[in-house]
């Protein structure tokens, strides 16, 4: 089992290490909700996700509901019964060990930000540059 939670610890969760799929999503909704150029997700069956605490929800589109911590605002889950019936997507970065679930594919790649292609060719610093 993998564990994770929000930034402040008010919401915690457990899920199996074996997931239906893990992806990097480039859709405009994910980018805006996360304030990030893409979001890493791992899908599990709804009955396999154990949540403690009380996440808040937000209907981000006609069929999608996103869950987040009402105290710190950290994004946690995504449910869309029309596109992913019976599944809940968990934000991989909310895991205690996000490295445990490497992405398997990109989704909504047509919505990617143009500069994402060369982003990993940029100079790299272990911390802030001098």
mmCIF file of N, CA and C in Angstrom:
data_model
loop_
_atom_site.group_PDB
_atom_site.id
_atom_site.type_symbol
_atom_site.label_atom_id
_atom_site.label_comp_id
_atom_site.label_asym_id
_atom_site.label_seq_id
_atom_site.Cartn_x
_atom_site.Cartn_y
_atom_site.Cartn_z
ATOM 1 N N UNK A 1 0.831 -1.188 0.000
ATOM 2 C CA UNK A 1 0.000 0.000 0.000
ATOM 3 C C UNK A 1 0.875 1.250 0.000
ATOM 4 N N UNK A 2 0.389 2.261 -0.691
ATOM 5 C CA UNK A 2 1.040 3.563 -0.708
ATOM 6 C C UNK A 2 0.219 4.532 0.132
ATOM 7 N N UNK A 3 0.895 5.491 0.740
ATOM 8 C CA UNK A 3 0.213 6.487 1.555
ATOM 9 C C UNK A 3 0.565 7.877 1.071
ATOM 10 N N UNK A 4 -0.324 8.815 1.358
ATOM 11 C CA UNK A 4 -0.074 10.195 0.989
ATOM 12 C C UNK A 4 -1.028 11.114 1.701
ATOM 13 N N UNK A 5 -0.992 12.383 1.325
ATOM 14 C CA UNK A 5 -1.878 13.349 1.950
ATOM 15 C C UNK A 5 -1.618 14.752 1.452
ATOM 16 N N UNK A 6 -2.381 15.655 2.006
ATOM 17 C CA UNK A 6 -2.248 17.057 1.631
ATOM 18 C C UNK A 6 -1.020 17.671 2.307
ATOM 19 N N UNK A 7 -0.744 18.914 2.012
ATOM 20 C CA UNK A 7 0.434 19.606 2.539
ATOM 21 C C UNK A 7 0.387 19.750 4.056
ATOM 22 N N UNK A 8 -0.773 20.062 4.616
ATOM 23 C CA UNK A 8 -0.865 20.307 6.062
ATOM 24 C C UNK A 8 -1.150 19.038 6.871
ATOM 25 N N UNK A 9 -1.508 17.935 6.219
ATOM 26 C CA UNK A 9 -1.763 16.676 6.911
ATOM 27 C C UNK A 9 -3.194 16.467 7.374
ATOM 28 N N UNK A 10 -4.099 17.401 7.084
ATOM 29 C CA UNK A 10 -5.492 17.260 7.505
ATOM 30 C C UNK A 10 -6.210 16.133 6.757
ATOM 31 N N UNK A 11 -5.779 15.839 5.539
ATOM 32 C CA UNK A 11 -6.353 14.746 4.745
ATOM 33 C C UNK A 11 -5.231 13.768 4.418
ATOM 34 N N UNK A 12 -5.445 12.507 4.724
ATOM 35 C CA UNK A 12 -4.488 11.450 4.421
ATOM 36 C C UNK A 12 -5.214 10.365 3.631
ATOM 37 N N UNK A 13 -4.446 9.562 2.896
ATOM 38 C CA UNK A 13 -5.057 8.475 2.130
ATOM 39 C C UNK A 13 -4.101 7.315 1.997
ATOM 40 N N UNK A 14 -4.688 6.148 1.707
ATOM 41 C CA UNK A 14 -3.953 4.911 1.401
ATOM 42 C C UNK A 14 -4.528 4.345 0.125
ATOM 43 N N UNK A 15 -3.662 3.757 -0.688
ATOM 44 C CA UNK A 15 -4.082 3.173 -1.962
ATOM 45 C C UNK A 15 -3.132 2.052 -2.334
ATOM 46 N N UNK A 16 -3.570 1.138 -3.192
ATOM 47 C CA UNK A 16 -2.670 0.057 -3.603
ATOM 48 C C UNK A 16 -1.523 0.586 -4.475
ATOM 49 N N UNK A 17 -0.398 -0.089 -4.417
ATOM 50 C CA UNK A 17 0.742 0.273 -5.254
ATOM 51 C C UNK A 17 0.513 -0.139 -6.704
ATOM 52 N N UNK A 18 -0.343 -1.111 -6.915
ATOM 53 C CA UNK A 18 -0.684 -1.536 -8.274
ATOM 54 C C UNK A 18 -1.898 -0.726 -8.725
ATOM 55 N N UNK A 19 -1.693 0.114 -9.742
ATOM 56 C CA UNK A 19 -2.745 1.025 -10.196
ATOM 57 C C UNK A 19 -3.244 0.618 -11.576
ATOM 58 N N UNK A 20 -4.399 1.154 -11.963
ATOM 59 C CA UNK A 20 -4.955 0.871 -13.282
ATOM 60 C C UNK A 20 -4.075 1.510 -14.351
ATOM 61 N N UNK A 21 -3.673 2.747 -14.124
ATOM 62 C CA UNK A 21 -2.706 3.427 -14.987
ATOM 63 C C UNK A 21 -2.196 4.669 -14.274
ATOM 64 N N UNK A 22 -1.047 5.152 -14.709
ATOM 65 C CA UNK A 22 -0.501 6.408 -14.197
ATOM 66 C C UNK A 22 -0.144 7.266 -15.404
ATOM 67 N N UNK A 23 -0.457 8.545 -15.299
ATOM 68 C CA UNK A 23 -0.312 9.407 -16.473
ATOM 69 C C UNK A 23 0.115 10.815 -16.092
ATOM 70 N N UNK A 24 0.583 11.521 -17.096
ATOM 71 C CA UNK A 24 0.832 12.955 -16.996
ATOM 72 C C UNK A 24 -0.243 13.646 -17.826
ATOM 73 N N UNK A 25 -1.057 14.472 -17.181
ATOM 74 C CA UNK A 25 -2.158 15.124 -17.878
ATOM 75 C C UNK A 25 -1.792 16.563 -18.225
ATOM 76 N N UNK A 26 -2.054 16.919 -19.467
ATOM 77 C CA UNK A 26 -1.750 18.259 -19.982
ATOM 78 C C UNK A 26 -3.010 19.089 -20.224
ATOM 79 N N UNK A 27 -4.184 18.626 -19.783
ATOM 80 C CA UNK A 27 -5.426 19.347 -20.093
ATOM 81 C C UNK A 27 -5.446 20.717 -19.420
ATOM 82 N N UNK A 28 -6.194 21.614 -20.014
ATOM 83 C CA UNK A 28 -6.286 22.972 -19.493
ATOM 84 C C UNK A 28 -6.896 23.011 -18.095
ATOM 85 N N UNK A 29 -7.878 22.139 -17.816
ATOM 86 C CA UNK A 29 -8.478 22.114 -16.481
ATOM 87 C C UNK A 29 -7.454 21.729 -15.419
ATOM 88 N N UNK A 30 -6.678 20.698 -15.668
ATOM 89 C CA UNK A 30 -5.656 20.281 -14.694
ATOM 90 C C UNK A 30 -4.629 21.390 -14.483
ATOM 91 N N UNK A 31 -4.182 21.986 -15.573
ATOM 92 C CA UNK A 31 -3.186 23.053 -15.451
ATOM 93 C C UNK A 31 -3.710 24.200 -14.597
ATOM 94 N N UNK A 32 -4.941 24.617 -14.841
ATOM 95 C CA UNK A 32 -5.506 25.737 -14.082
ATOM 96 C C UNK A 32 -5.781 25.365 -12.625
ATOM 97 N N UNK A 33 -6.321 24.168 -12.389
ATOM 98 C CA UNK A 33 -6.625 23.756 -11.017
ATOM 99 C C UNK A 33 -5.364 23.572 -10.181
ATOM 100 N N UNK A 34 -4.295 23.100 -10.802
ATOM 101 C CA UNK A 34 -3.052 22.856 -10.071
ATOM 102 C C UNK A 34 -2.087 24.033 -10.135
ATOM 103 N N UNK A 35 -2.302 24.950 -11.079
ATOM 104 C CA UNK A 35 -1.333 26.028 -11.251
ATOM 105 C C UNK A 35 0.014 25.485 -11.687
ATOM 106 N N UNK A 36 -0.013 24.442 -12.511
ATOM 107 C CA UNK A 36 1.201 23.742 -12.930
ATOM 108 C C UNK A 36 1.108 23.408 -14.416
ATOM 109 N N UNK A 37 2.255 23.185 -15.074
ATOM 110 C CA UNK A 37 2.227 22.902 -16.512
ATOM 111 C C UNK A 37 1.665 21.536 -16.875
ATOM 112 N N UNK A 38 1.572 20.623 -15.909
ATOM 113 C CA UNK A 38 0.969 19.304 -16.094
ATOM 114 C C UNK A 38 0.766 18.704 -14.720
ATOM 115 N N UNK A 39 -0.040 17.646 -14.646
ATOM 116 C CA UNK A 39 -0.306 16.993 -13.368
ATOM 117 C C UNK A 39 -0.144 15.482 -13.541
ATOM 118 N N UNK A 40 0.569 14.862 -12.602
ATOM 119 C CA UNK A 40 0.732 13.404 -12.605
ATOM 120 C C UNK A 40 -0.419 12.784 -11.811
ATOM 121 N N UNK A 41 -1.069 11.782 -12.421
ATOM 122 C CA UNK A 41 -2.218 11.099 -11.821
ATOM 123 C C UNK A 41 -1.981 9.594 -11.806
ATOM 124 N N UNK A 42 -2.573 8.909 -10.829
ATOM 125 C CA UNK A 42 -2.604 7.445 -10.787
ATOM 126 C C UNK A 42 -4.040 7.032 -10.502
ATOM 127 N N UNK A 43 -4.592 6.188 -11.352
ATOM 128 C CA UNK A 43 -5.982 5.758 -11.221
ATOM 129 C C UNK A 43 -6.082 4.458 -10.433
ATOM 130 N N UNK A 44 -6.988 4.453 -9.458
ATOM 131 C CA UNK A 44 -7.300 3.254 -8.680
ATOM 132 C C UNK A 44 -8.821 3.095 -8.649
ATOM 133 N N UNK A 45 -9.263 1.898 -8.366
ATOM 134 C CA UNK A 45 -10.694 1.663 -8.200
ATOM 135 C C UNK A 45 -11.159 2.423 -6.951
ATOM 136 N N UNK A 46 -12.335 3.021 -7.032
ATOM 137 C CA UNK A 46 -12.818 3.871 -5.933
ATOM 138 C C UNK A 46 -12.831 3.147 -4.596
ATOM 139 N N UNK A 47 -13.205 1.867 -4.605
ATOM 140 C CA UNK A 47 -13.273 1.131 -3.349
ATOM 141 C C UNK A 47 -11.894 0.812 -2.765
ATOM 142 N N UNK A 48 -10.832 1.011 -3.527
ATOM 143 C CA UNK A 48 -9.475 0.744 -3.047
ATOM 144 C C UNK A 48 -8.823 1.949 -2.379
ATOM 145 N N UNK A 49 -9.440 3.107 -2.479
ATOM 146 C CA UNK A 49 -8.876 4.327 -1.897
ATOM 147 C C UNK A 49 -9.479 4.547 -0.511
ATOM 148 N N UNK A 50 -8.612 4.599 0.497
ATOM 149 C CA UNK A 50 -9.035 4.864 1.871
ATOM 150 C C UNK A 50 -8.628 6.293 2.208
ATOM 151 N N UNK A 51 -9.592 7.117 2.625
ATOM 152 C CA UNK A 51 -9.327 8.523 2.925
ATOM 153 C C UNK A 51 -9.693 8.815 4.367
ATOM 154 N N UNK A 52 -8.796 9.504 5.075
ATOM 155 C CA UNK A 52 -9.110 10.027 6.408
ATOM 156 C C UNK A 52 -9.056 11.543 6.325
ATOM 157 N N UNK A 53 -9.884 12.193 7.111
ATOM 158 C CA UNK A 53 -10.046 13.637 6.995
ATOM 159 C C UNK A 53 -11.201 13.916 6.053
ATOM 160 N N UNK A 54 -11.478 15.170 5.823
ATOM 161 C CA UNK A 54 -12.631 15.537 5.009
ATOM 162 C C UNK A 54 -12.225 16.457 3.859
ATOM 163 N N UNK A 55 -11.878 15.874 2.713
ATOM 164 C CA UNK A 55 -11.551 16.737 1.572
ATOM 165 C C UNK A 55 -12.789 17.501 1.089
ATOM 166 N N UNK A 56 -12.554 18.667 0.561
ATOM 167 C CA UNK A 56 -13.598 19.480 -0.059
ATOM 168 C C UNK A 56 -13.673 19.081 -1.531
ATOM 169 N N UNK A 57 -14.790 19.374 -2.185
ATOM 170 C CA UNK A 57 -14.920 19.050 -3.597
ATOM 171 C C UNK A 57 -15.279 20.284 -4.406
ATOM 172 N N UNK A 58 -14.941 20.194 -5.681
ATOM 173 C CA UNK A 58 -15.199 21.268 -6.629
ATOM 174 C C UNK A 58 -15.566 20.626 -7.962
ATOM 175 N N UNK A 59 -16.722 20.986 -8.526
ATOM 176 C CA UNK A 59 -17.115 20.472 -9.839
ATOM 177 C C UNK A 59 -16.403 21.334 -10.879
ATOM 178 N N UNK A 60 -15.358 20.781 -11.488
ATOM 179 C CA UNK A 60 -14.531 21.552 -12.417
ATOM 180 C C UNK A 60 -15.039 21.522 -13.852
ATOM 181 N N UNK A 61 -15.976 20.624 -14.139
ATOM 182 C CA UNK A 61 -16.627 20.584 -15.452
ATOM 183 C C UNK A 61 -17.938 19.818 -15.284
ATOM 184 N N UNK A 62 -18.658 19.643 -16.354
ATOM 185 C CA UNK A 62 -19.969 18.998 -16.277
ATOM 186 C C UNK A 62 -19.920 17.628 -15.605
ATOM 187 N N UNK A 63 -18.866 16.847 -15.867
ATOM 188 C CA UNK A 63 -18.805 15.475 -15.362
ATOM 189 C C UNK A 63 -17.688 15.241 -14.345
ATOM 190 N N UNK A 64 -16.857 16.238 -14.084
ATOM 191 C CA UNK A 64 -15.679 16.033 -13.239
ATOM 192 C C UNK A 64 -15.816 16.709 -11.881
ATOM 193 N N UNK A 65 -15.356 15.989 -10.847
ATOM 194 C CA UNK A 65 -15.299 16.521 -9.494
ATOM 195 C C UNK A 65 -13.875 16.356 -8.989
ATOM 196 N N UNK A 66 -13.304 17.444 -8.505
ATOM 197 C CA UNK A 66 -11.949 17.433 -7.947
ATOM 198 C C UNK A 66 -12.042 17.598 -6.442
ATOM 199 N N UNK A 67 -11.180 16.889 -5.714
ATOM 200 C CA UNK A 67 -11.135 16.984 -4.255
ATOM 201 C C UNK A 67 -9.812 17.606 -3.841
ATOM 202 N N UNK A 68 -9.897 18.392 -2.770
ATOM 203 C CA UNK A 68 -8.718 19.097 -2.272
ATOM 204 C C UNK A 68 -8.876 19.291 -0.771
ATOM 205 N N UNK A 69 -7.796 19.653 -0.113
ATOM 206 C CA UNK A 69 -7.858 19.952 1.315
ATOM 207 C C UNK A 69 -8.435 21.351 1.500
ATOM 208 N N UNK A 70 -9.464 21.460 2.347
ATOM 209 C CA UNK A 70 -10.075 22.755 2.613
ATOM 210 C C UNK A 70 -9.222 23.661 3.469
ATOM 211 N N UNK A 71 -8.203 23.114 4.133
ATOM 212 C CA UNK A 71 -7.337 23.939 4.984
ATOM 213 C C UNK A 71 -6.140 24.487 4.203
ATOM 214 N N UNK A 72 -5.395 23.619 3.498
ATOM 215 C CA UNK A 72 -4.182 24.083 2.805
ATOM 216 C C UNK A 72 -4.379 24.247 1.304
ATOM 217 N N UNK A 73 -5.483 23.724 0.755
ATOM 218 C CA UNK A 73 -5.783 23.887 -0.665
ATOM 219 C C UNK A 73 -5.122 22.883 -1.587
ATOM 220 N N UNK A 74 -4.362 21.943 -1.048
ATOM 221 C CA UNK A 74 -3.661 20.968 -1.891
ATOM 222 C C UNK A 74 -4.644 20.091 -2.652
ATOM 223 N N UNK A 75 -4.415 19.933 -3.961
ATOM 224 C CA UNK A 75 -5.228 19.049 -4.789
ATOM 225 C C UNK A 75 -4.937 17.599 -4.470
ATOM 226 N N UNK A 76 -5.977 16.747 -4.532
ATOM 227 C CA UNK A 76 -5.812 15.350 -4.151
ATOM 228 C C UNK A 76 -6.394 14.358 -5.155
ATOM 229 N N UNK A 77 -7.690 14.492 -5.487
ATOM 230 C CA UNK A 77 -8.371 13.464 -6.264
ATOM 231 C C UNK A 77 -9.190 14.063 -7.401
ATOM 232 N N UNK A 78 -9.483 13.204 -8.382
ATOM 233 C CA UNK A 78 -10.302 13.581 -9.534
ATOM 234 C C UNK A 78 -11.212 12.411 -9.854
ATOM 235 N N UNK A 79 -12.507 12.679 -10.012
ATOM 236 C CA UNK A 79 -13.477 11.646 -10.371
ATOM 237 C C UNK A 79 -14.279 12.141 -11.567
ATOM 238 N N UNK A 80 -14.390 11.286 -12.590
ATOM 239 C CA UNK A 80 -15.206 11.577 -13.768
ATOM 240 C C UNK A 80 -15.824 10.257 -14.205
ATOM 241 N N UNK A 81 -17.038 10.007 -13.759
ATOM 242 C CA UNK A 81 -17.705 8.727 -14.035
ATOM 243 C C UNK A 81 -17.940 8.497 -15.522
ATOM 244 N N UNK A 82 -18.044 9.547 -16.305
ATOM 245 C CA UNK A 82 -18.270 9.378 -17.743
ATOM 246 C C UNK A 82 -17.003 8.890 -18.446
ATOM 247 N N UNK A 83 -15.858 9.434 -18.088
ATOM 248 C CA UNK A 83 -14.596 9.092 -18.752
ATOM 249 C C UNK A 83 -13.870 7.944 -18.049
ATOM 250 N N UNK A 84 -13.924 7.924 -16.717
ATOM 251 C CA UNK A 84 -13.205 6.924 -15.921
ATOM 252 C C UNK A 84 -14.168 6.247 -14.935
ATOM 253 N N UNK A 85 -15.147 5.485 -15.429
ATOM 254 C CA UNK A 85 -16.150 4.905 -14.532
ATOM 255 C C UNK A 85 -15.535 3.987 -13.476
ATOM 256 N N UNK A 86 -15.946 4.217 -12.226
ATOM 257 C CA UNK A 86 -15.478 3.382 -11.121
ATOM 258 C C UNK A 86 -14.082 3.686 -10.634
ATOM 259 N N UNK A 87 -13.424 4.681 -11.229
ATOM 260 C CA UNK A 87 -12.048 4.995 -10.861
ATOM 261 C C UNK A 87 -11.958 6.357 -10.182
ATOM 262 N N UNK A 88 -10.909 6.517 -9.417
ATOM 263 C CA UNK A 88 -10.552 7.825 -8.875
ATOM 264 C C UNK A 88 -9.083 8.046 -9.222
ATOM 265 N N UNK A 89 -8.790 9.207 -9.772
ATOM 266 C CA UNK A 89 -7.409 9.591 -10.042
ATOM 267 C C UNK A 89 -6.854 10.276 -8.798
ATOM 268 N N UNK A 90 -5.665 9.871 -8.399
ATOM 269 C CA UNK A 90 -4.980 10.427 -7.239
ATOM 270 C C UNK A 90 -3.783 11.219 -7.744
ATOM 271 N N UNK A 91 -3.594 12.422 -7.226
ATOM 272 C CA UNK A 91 -2.428 13.203 -7.632
ATOM 273 C C UNK A 91 -1.173 12.539 -7.069
ATOM 274 N N UNK A 92 -0.307 12.103 -7.957
ATOM 275 C CA UNK A 92 0.895 11.367 -7.580
ATOM 276 C C UNK A 92 1.800 12.199 -6.665
ATOM 277 N N UNK A 93 1.867 13.494 -6.886
ATOM 278 C CA UNK A 93 2.730 14.345 -6.061
ATOM 279 C C UNK A 93 2.254 14.423 -4.617
ATOM 280 N N UNK A 94 1.012 14.008 -4.330
ATOM 281 C CA UNK A 94 0.499 13.992 -2.959
ATOM 282 C C UNK A 94 0.916 12.726 -2.203
ATOM 283 N N UNK A 95 1.536 11.775 -2.893
ATOM 284 C CA UNK A 95 2.022 10.567 -2.234
ATOM 285 C C UNK A 95 3.242 10.891 -1.377
ATOM 286 N N UNK A 96 3.410 10.157 -0.291
ATOM 287 C CA UNK A 96 4.614 10.318 0.529
ATOM 288 C C UNK A 96 5.854 9.973 -0.281
ATOM 289 N N UNK A 97 5.724 9.025 -1.207
ATOM 290 C CA UNK A 97 6.817 8.636 -2.105
ATOM 291 C C UNK A 97 6.320 8.710 -3.546
ATOM 292 N N UNK A 98 6.274 9.908 -4.139
ATOM 293 C CA UNK A 98 5.758 10.022 -5.503
ATOM 294 C C UNK A 98 6.597 9.259 -6.530
ATOM 295 N N UNK A 99 7.843 8.974 -6.210
ATOM 296 C CA UNK A 99 8.688 8.203 -7.108
ATOM 297 C C UNK A 99 8.249 6.756 -7.256
ATOM 298 N N UNK A 100 7.351 6.302 -6.387
ATOM 299 C CA UNK A 100 6.876 4.915 -6.442
ATOM 300 C C UNK A 100 5.963 4.658 -7.634
ATOM 301 N N UNK A 101 5.400 5.711 -8.236
ATOM 302 C CA UNK A 101 4.482 5.539 -9.365
ATOM 303 C C UNK A 101 4.926 6.378 -10.566
ATOM 304 N N UNK A 102 5.912 5.909 -11.304
ATOM 305 C CA UNK A 102 6.322 6.663 -12.490
ATOM 306 C C UNK A 102 5.210 6.675 -13.540
ATOM 307 N N UNK A 103 5.119 7.755 -14.304
ATOM 308 C CA UNK A 103 4.066 7.820 -15.329
ATOM 309 C C UNK A 103 4.288 6.786 -16.423
ATOM 310 N N UNK A 104 3.168 6.314 -16.971
ATOM 311 C CA UNK A 104 3.194 5.345 -18.058
ATOM 312 C C UNK A 104 2.864 5.990 -19.401
ATOM 313 N N UNK A 105 2.202 7.148 -19.362
ATOM 314 C CA UNK A 105 1.766 7.782 -20.604
ATOM 315 C C UNK A 105 1.388 9.243 -20.360
ATOM 316 N N UNK A 106 1.269 9.987 -21.461
ATOM 317 C CA UNK A 106 0.770 11.362 -21.445
ATOM 318 C C UNK A 106 -0.670 11.328 -21.931
ATOM 319 N N UNK A 107 -1.550 12.137 -21.315
ATOM 320 C CA UNK A 107 -2.920 12.291 -21.792
ATOM 321 C C UNK A 107 -3.199 13.770 -22.043
ATOM 322 N N UNK A 108 -4.176 14.017 -22.916
ATOM 323 C CA UNK A 108 -4.549 15.380 -23.307
ATOM 324 C C UNK A 108 -3.322 16.151 -23.819
ATOM 325 N N UNK A 109 -2.450 15.433 -24.508
ATOM 326 C CA UNK A 109 -1.188 16.005 -24.986
ATOM 327 C C UNK A 109 -1.410 17.146 -25.978
ATOM 328 N N UNK A 110 -2.549 17.161 -26.637
ATOM 329 C CA UNK A 110 -2.864 18.246 -27.575
ATOM 330 C C UNK A 110 -2.933 19.592 -26.852
ATOM 331 N N UNK A 111 -3.202 19.582 -25.533
ATOM 332 C CA UNK A 111 -3.292 20.815 -24.747
ATOM 333 C C UNK A 111 -1.977 21.214 -24.096
ATOM 334 N N UNK A 112 -0.896 20.495 -24.371
ATOM 335 C CA UNK A 112 0.383 20.788 -23.713
ATOM 336 C C UNK A 112 0.832 22.218 -23.996
ATOM 337 N N UNK A 113 1.576 22.755 -23.060
ATOM 338 C CA UNK A 113 2.201 24.065 -23.243
ATOM 339 C C UNK A 113 3.381 23.864 -24.187
ATOM 340 N N UNK A 114 3.534 24.743 -25.151
ATOM 341 C CA UNK A 114 4.556 24.579 -26.181
ATOM 342 C C UNK A 114 5.965 24.369 -25.658
ATOM 343 N N UNK A 115 6.327 25.068 -24.593
ATOM 344 C CA UNK A 115 7.707 24.971 -24.107
ATOM 345 C C UNK A 115 7.988 23.702 -23.308
ATOM 346 N N UNK A 116 6.982 22.878 -23.056
ATOM 347 C CA UNK A 116 7.204 21.660 -22.270
ATOM 348 C C UNK A 116 8.174 20.719 -22.985
ATOM 349 N N UNK A 117 8.166 20.736 -24.306
ATOM 350 C CA UNK A 117 9.044 19.838 -25.088
ATOM 351 C C UNK A 117 10.513 19.986 -24.708
ATOM 352 N N UNK A 118 10.995 21.204 -24.534
ATOM 353 C CA UNK A 118 12.413 21.419 -24.242
ATOM 354 C C UNK A 118 12.710 21.707 -22.787
ATOM 355 N N UNK A 119 11.733 21.576 -21.918
ATOM 356 C CA UNK A 119 11.907 21.964 -20.516
ATOM 357 C C UNK A 119 13.034 21.192 -19.819
ATOM 358 N N UNK A 120 13.220 19.939 -20.148
ATOM 359 C CA UNK A 120 14.237 19.161 -19.456
ATOM 360 C C UNK A 120 15.625 19.323 -20.060
ATOM 361 N N UNK A 121 15.724 20.148 -21.111
ATOM 362 C CA UNK A 121 17.025 20.492 -21.676
ATOM 363 C C UNK A 121 17.598 21.754 -21.040
ATOM 364 N N UNK A 122 16.821 22.431 -20.203
ATOM 365 C CA UNK A 122 17.269 23.656 -19.545
ATOM 366 C C UNK A 122 18.350 23.348 -18.511
ATOM 367 N N UNK A 123 19.182 24.344 -18.134
ATOM 368 C CA UNK A 123 20.169 24.122 -17.069
ATOM 369 C C UNK A 123 19.487 23.656 -15.786
ATOM 370 N N UNK A 124 20.187 22.810 -15.034
ATOM 371 C CA UNK A 124 19.627 22.232 -13.817
ATOM 372 C C UNK A 124 20.492 22.570 -12.607
ATOM 373 N N UNK A 125 19.858 22.915 -11.505
ATOM 374 C CA UNK A 125 20.529 23.213 -10.239
ATOM 375 C C UNK A 125 19.876 22.370 -9.154
ATOM 376 N N UNK A 126 20.686 21.812 -8.245
ATOM 377 C CA UNK A 126 20.121 21.022 -7.146
ATOM 378 C C UNK A 126 19.269 21.882 -6.219
ATOM 379 N N UNK A 127 19.596 23.128 -6.069
ATOM 380 C CA UNK A 127 18.822 24.106 -5.314
ATOM 381 C C UNK A 127 18.782 25.385 -6.142
ATOM 382 N N UNK A 128 18.588 26.536 -5.536
ATOM 383 C CA UNK A 128 18.578 27.787 -6.289
ATOM 384 C C UNK A 128 19.977 28.112 -6.813
ATOM 385 N N UNK A 129 20.082 28.702 -8.003
ATOM 386 C CA UNK A 129 21.417 29.068 -8.510
ATOM 387 C C UNK A 129 22.003 30.213 -7.696
ATOM 388 N N UNK A 130 23.325 30.289 -7.706
ATOM 389 C CA UNK A 130 24.020 31.376 -6.976
ATOM 390 C C UNK A 130 23.800 32.708 -7.623
#
